[in-house]
Amino acid sequence: MLKLNQENRLTESPSTDSSLEHCLTRMGDGDNSALEEIYHHTRAAVYGYALSLVKNVHDAEDVLQECYLKLCSAAAAYRKQGKPMAFLLRIVRNLCYDRLRDRQRRESDLSSELAAMSAWPNLSEEDRVTLRACLEELRDEERQVILLHVLGGFRFHEIASFTEEPLSTVLSRYHRAMKKLRIQLS
Amino acid sequence: MRNREVKQRLRKAFDNAAPALKDAERSFRPIHIGEPFPSEKKYRQPLPRWTLAAAAAVLLFFCGFIGFHAHPFAAKSRIETAAGPGEGLSPTPAPAVSATAAPTTQPTGVTVQAKEPASDATLLDEATVKALVLSHAELTEAAVQYWRAKLDRENGRLVYEAELTADGVEFEYEVDAMTGEIVKCEREQLAANPVPAEEPIGEEKAKEIALQHAGVSTADAEQLRVKADWEDNRRVYEVEFVANETEYDYEIDAVTGQILKSEKETVREAADSSSAAKGSAAAPAKKSGSSQQSSGSNEAIGTSKAKEIALKHAGVSASKAKRLRVETDRENGRQVYEVEFTADGIEYDYEIDALTGKILKHEAERDDD
């Protein structure tokens, strides 16, 4: 029973914690292919979360680069504790806060920003619509919950402790945001 | 559009939008100490090499200054801080450790000399620090029951704060991260009952204690997780589970079985109140919805029941279902459970009325992932 539950927990995340943890360990041992793998599994969460915090495409792209760079040097010091995604997104969050503090600016509106994405020309129309909906229609705190849950694979109570907010707040934001997205994307 | 599709589209869009890693960034620069775990409260910027060099220079200057002008005071403070475990000022040369690891109780002049390599700004790694501490405490690696070291900044210098227990004694060290100097050493005899003799009660027992306290049967507990952890130097089990729409969170002493912390959080109420806040429109819709139902009951069937209904309908046994998850959602003003799972390469997707248990929608498709 317990085993089954744990298995569910792992497989339901977009990228499993155990495989990420394994990659981090390999990185710590100097395995170069591990970074590629981690990047592949986590880039959506890292980029999405960074974008939701800095609200500036260039900064978010820089944060992504910095984040993986940082991960390279931090991997050797990483201690197994079962939450590599939280480890990674904390790095992202700290980088974003540094950036916001340094620049003393906060883009209030992402709509004019989207076209500046380096990948923008290669995105499908559907992807663009999805990004627009997520970045323009949701409120900041709703977007954060959505990204942490959907891209980061966090459970709601994990989001609550990550953002230091009550579980009920997280849940209501999630449901409200999901509803908005369903309407927007239909 | 379904929640699942929304999620898939989000994942795909952000995955495609994420910029490629720059080639230059792919080279590894593993440094041994890395950074402290980026915890929320104590996050520190990685220190550029020049910062370390500058810190070392300031430290050098400071030590030199004290050494020159106020030597008696310096000596006094040294005695206070370096009071060793039991035997006071034991000289602790750490043989076989790196050359930068300066002996603790050398005259200031010598210490300064030994610090010279610090201009190279290399931090000692944790293994070296451990070796230093163990030799200072006159312990062998095997005797250590608990060890934790973290990098910290103390009055502008980088130190390792190390905690260890061995033979019923708890040690707290502060070791200069660059010179290896032992800045602080404290020892404390732990309570009379010797720790090593105590056997942990085991995860099963911890689970049992938590469930019993919550008044929840094993069968009703979902997402049950037990994790062994350390909290304030004692071994604990963290037990988490969800039952009857409530999240339970326990912390149980691993040795005595005493419940140290218990938390309960209702999940469903929160979801309901959120929808109530959305406006009055949803409420009447729900009411009319439930009045249509023959059962007339206002009680939700619960996630485990919803799961059961879906599994039964699909003809899949609980043990075969993978990635099983249930979410409470609202569809046209009525509360529903979304049940998703895969079995034998087929992805099932159910929407079940939370009040009547009726299957509102079901899909099955081959899982291409």
Coordinates of N, CA and C in Angstrom, one line a residue, chain B residues 117-197:
Chain B
P117 N 48.4 30.8 2.5 CA 47.8 30.2 1.4 C 46.4 30.6 1.2
A118 N 45.8 31.3 2.2 CA 44.4 31.7 2.1 C 44.2 32.7 1.0
S119 N 45.2 33.4 0.6 CA 45.1 34.3 -0.5 C 44.7 33.6 -1.8
D120 N 45.0 32.3 -1.8 CA 44.6 31.5 -2.9 C 43.1 31.3 -2.9
A121 N 42.5 31.6 -1.8 CA 41.0 31.6 -1.6 C 40.5 30.2 -1.9
T122 N 41.1 29.2 -1.4 CA 40.5 27.8 -1.5 C 39.8 27.5 -0.2
L123 N 38.6 27.0 -0.3 CA 37.9 26.6 0.9 C 38.3 25.2 1.2
L124 N 38.3 24.8 2.5 CA 38.5 23.4 2.8 C 37.2 22.7 2.5
D125 N 37.3 21.5 2.1 CA 36.1 20.7 1.9 C 35.7 20.1 3.2
E126 N 34.4 19.6 3.1 CA 33.8 19.1 4.3 C 34.6 17.9 4.9
A127 N 35.1 17.1 4.0 CA 35.9 15.9 4.5 C 37.1 16.3 5.3
T128 N 37.8 17.3 4.8 CA 38.9 17.8 5.6 C 38.5 18.3 6.9
V129 N 37.5 19.1 6.9 CA 37.0 19.7 8.2 C 36.6 18.6 9.1
K130 N 36.0 17.6 8.6 CA 35.6 16.5 9.5 C 36.8 15.8 10.1
A131 N 37.8 15.6 9.3 CA 39.0 15.0 9.8 C 39.6 15.8 10.9
L132 N 39.6 17.2 10.6 CA 40.2 18.1 11.6 C 39.4 18.0 13.0
V133 N 38.1 18.0 12.8 CA 37.3 18.0 14.0 C 37.4 16.7 14.8
L134 N 37.5 15.6 14.0 CA 37.6 14.3 14.7 C 38.9 14.2 15.4
S135 N 39.9 14.7 14.8 CA 41.2 14.6 15.4 C 41.3 15.5 16.7
H136 N 40.6 16.6 16.6 CA 40.6 17.5 17.8 C 39.8 16.8 18.9
A137 N 38.7 16.2 18.5 CA 37.8 15.6 19.6 C 38.3 14.2 20.0
E138 N 39.4 13.8 19.3 CA 40.0 12.5 19.6 C 38.9 11.4 19.4
L139 N 38.3 11.5 18.2 CA 37.3 10.5 17.9 C 37.7 9.7 16.6
T140 N 37.2 8.6 16.5 CA 37.4 7.9 15.2 C 36.1 8.0 14.4
E141 N 36.2 7.9 13.2 CA 35.1 8.1 12.2 C 34.0 7.1 12.7
A142 N 34.3 5.9 13.1 CA 33.3 4.9 13.4 C 32.5 5.3 14.6
A143 N 33.1 6.1 15.5 CA 32.3 6.5 16.7 C 31.3 7.5 16.5
V144 N 31.3 8.2 15.4 CA 30.4 9.3 15.1 C 29.0 8.8 14.8
Q145 N 28.0 9.2 15.6 CA 26.7 8.7 15.3 C 25.9 9.7 14.4
Y146 N 26.3 11.0 14.6 CA 25.6 12.0 13.8 C 26.6 13.1 13.4
W147 N 26.5 13.5 12.2 CA 27.4 14.6 11.8 C 26.7 15.5 10.8
R148 N 26.9 16.8 11.1 CA 26.3 17.7 10.2 C 27.2 18.9 10.1
A149 N 27.5 19.4 9.0 CA 28.4 20.6 8.9 C 27.7 21.5 7.9
K150 N 27.7 22.8 8.2 CA 27.3 23.7 7.2 C 28.2 25.0 7.2
L151 N 28.2 25.5 6.0 CA 29.1 26.7 5.9 C 28.3 27.9 6.3
D152 N 29.0 28.8 7.0 CA 28.3 29.9 7.6 C 29.3 31.1 7.6
R153 N 28.8 32.3 7.8 CA 29.7 33.4 7.9 C 29.6 33.9 9.3
E154 N 30.7 34.1 10.0 CA 30.7 34.5 11.4 C 31.6 35.7 11.4
N155 N 31.1 36.9 11.8 CA 31.9 38.1 11.8 C 32.8 38.3 10.6
G156 N 32.2 38.0 9.5 CA 32.9 38.3 8.2 C 33.8 37.1 7.8
R157 N 34.0 36.1 8.6 CA 34.8 35.0 8.1 C 33.9 33.8 7.9
L158 N 34.4 33.0 6.9 CA 33.7 31.8 6.6 C 34.0 30.7 7.5
V159 N 33.1 30.1 8.1 CA 33.4 29.0 9.1 C 32.4 27.9 8.8
Y160 N 32.9 26.7 9.1 CA 32.0 25.6 9.1 C 31.4 25.4 10.5
E161 N 30.1 25.3 10.6 CA 29.5 25.0 11.9 C 29.3 23.5 11.8
A162 N 29.9 22.8 12.7 CA 29.7 21.3 12.7 C 29.1 20.8 14.0
E163 N 28.2 19.9 13.8 CA 27.6 19.3 15.0 C 27.8 17.8 14.9
L164 N 28.2 17.2 16.0 CA 28.3 15.8 15.9 C 28.0 15.2 17.3
T165 N 27.6 14.0 17.3 CA 27.4 13.3 18.5 C 28.2 12.0 18.4
A166 N 28.8 11.6 19.5 CA 29.5 10.4 19.6 C 29.6 10.0 21.1
D167 N 29.4 8.7 21.4 CA 29.5 8.2 22.7 C 28.7 9.0 23.7
G168 N 27.5 9.4 23.3 CA 26.6 10.2 24.2 C 27.1 11.6 24.5
V169 N 28.0 12.1 23.7 CA 28.5 13.5 23.9 C 28.2 14.2 22.6
E170 N 27.7 15.4 22.8 CA 27.3 16.3 21.6 C 28.4 17.3 21.5
F171 N 29.0 17.4 20.3 CA 30.0 18.4 20.1 C 29.5 19.5 19.1
E172 N 29.9 20.7 19.4 CA 29.6 21.8 18.4 C 30.9 22.5 18.1
Y173 N 31.3 22.5 16.8 CA 32.5 23.1 16.4 C 32.2 24.2 15.5
E174 N 33.1 25.2 15.5 CA 33.2 26.2 14.5 C 34.6 26.1 13.9
V175 N 34.7 25.9 12.7 CA 36.1 25.8 12.1 C 36.2 26.8 10.9
D176 N 37.3 27.5 11.0 CA 37.5 28.5 9.9 C 37.6 27.7 8.6
A177 N 36.8 28.2 7.6 CA 36.7 27.4 6.4 C 37.9 27.5 5.5
M178 N 38.8 28.5 5.8 CA 40.0 28.6 5.0 C 41.2 28.1 5.6
T179 N 41.4 28.4 6.9 CA 42.6 28.0 7.6 C 42.5 26.7 8.3
G180 N 41.2 26.3 8.6 CA 41.0 25.1 9.4 C 41.2 25.3 10.9
E181 N 41.4 26.6 11.3 CA 41.5 26.9 12.7 C 40.2 26.5 13.4
I182 N 40.3 26.0 14.6 CA 39.1 25.6 15.3 C 38.7 26.8 16.2
V183 N 37.7 27.5 15.8 CA 37.3 28.8 16.4 C 36.5 28.5 17.7
K184 N 35.7 27.5 17.6 CA 34.9 27.3 18.8 C 34.7 25.7 19.0
C185 N 34.7 25.4 20.2 CA 34.4 23.9 20.5 C 33.6 23.8 21.8
E186 N 32.5 23.2 21.7 CA 31.7 23.0 22.9 C 31.3 21.5 22.9
R187 N 31.3 21.0 24.2 CA 30.8 19.7 24.3 C 29.8 19.6 25.4
E188 N 28.9 18.7 25.2 CA 27.8 18.6 26.2 C 27.5 17.1 26.3
Q189 N 27.4 16.7 27.6 CA 27.0 15.3 27.8 C 25.5 15.2 27.6
L190 N 25.1 14.3 26.8 CA 23.7 14.1 26.6 C 23.1 13.5 27.8
A191 N 21.8 13.5 27.8 CA 21.0 12.9 28.9 C 21.5 11.5 29.3
A192 N 21.3 11.2 30.5 CA 21.8 10.0 31.1 C 21.5 8.7 30.2
N193 N 20.4 8.7 29.6 CA 20.1 7.5 28.8 C 20.9 7.5 27.6
P194 N 21.8 6.5 27.4 CA 22.7 6.5 26.3 C 21.9 6.3 25.0
V195 N 22.2 7.2 24.0 CA 21.5 7.2 22.8 C 21.7 5.9 22.0
P196 N 22.9 5.3 21.9 CA 23.1 4.2 21.1 C 22.2 3.0 21.5
A197 N 21.9 2.9 22.7 CA 21.1 1.7 23.2 C 19.7 1.7 22.6

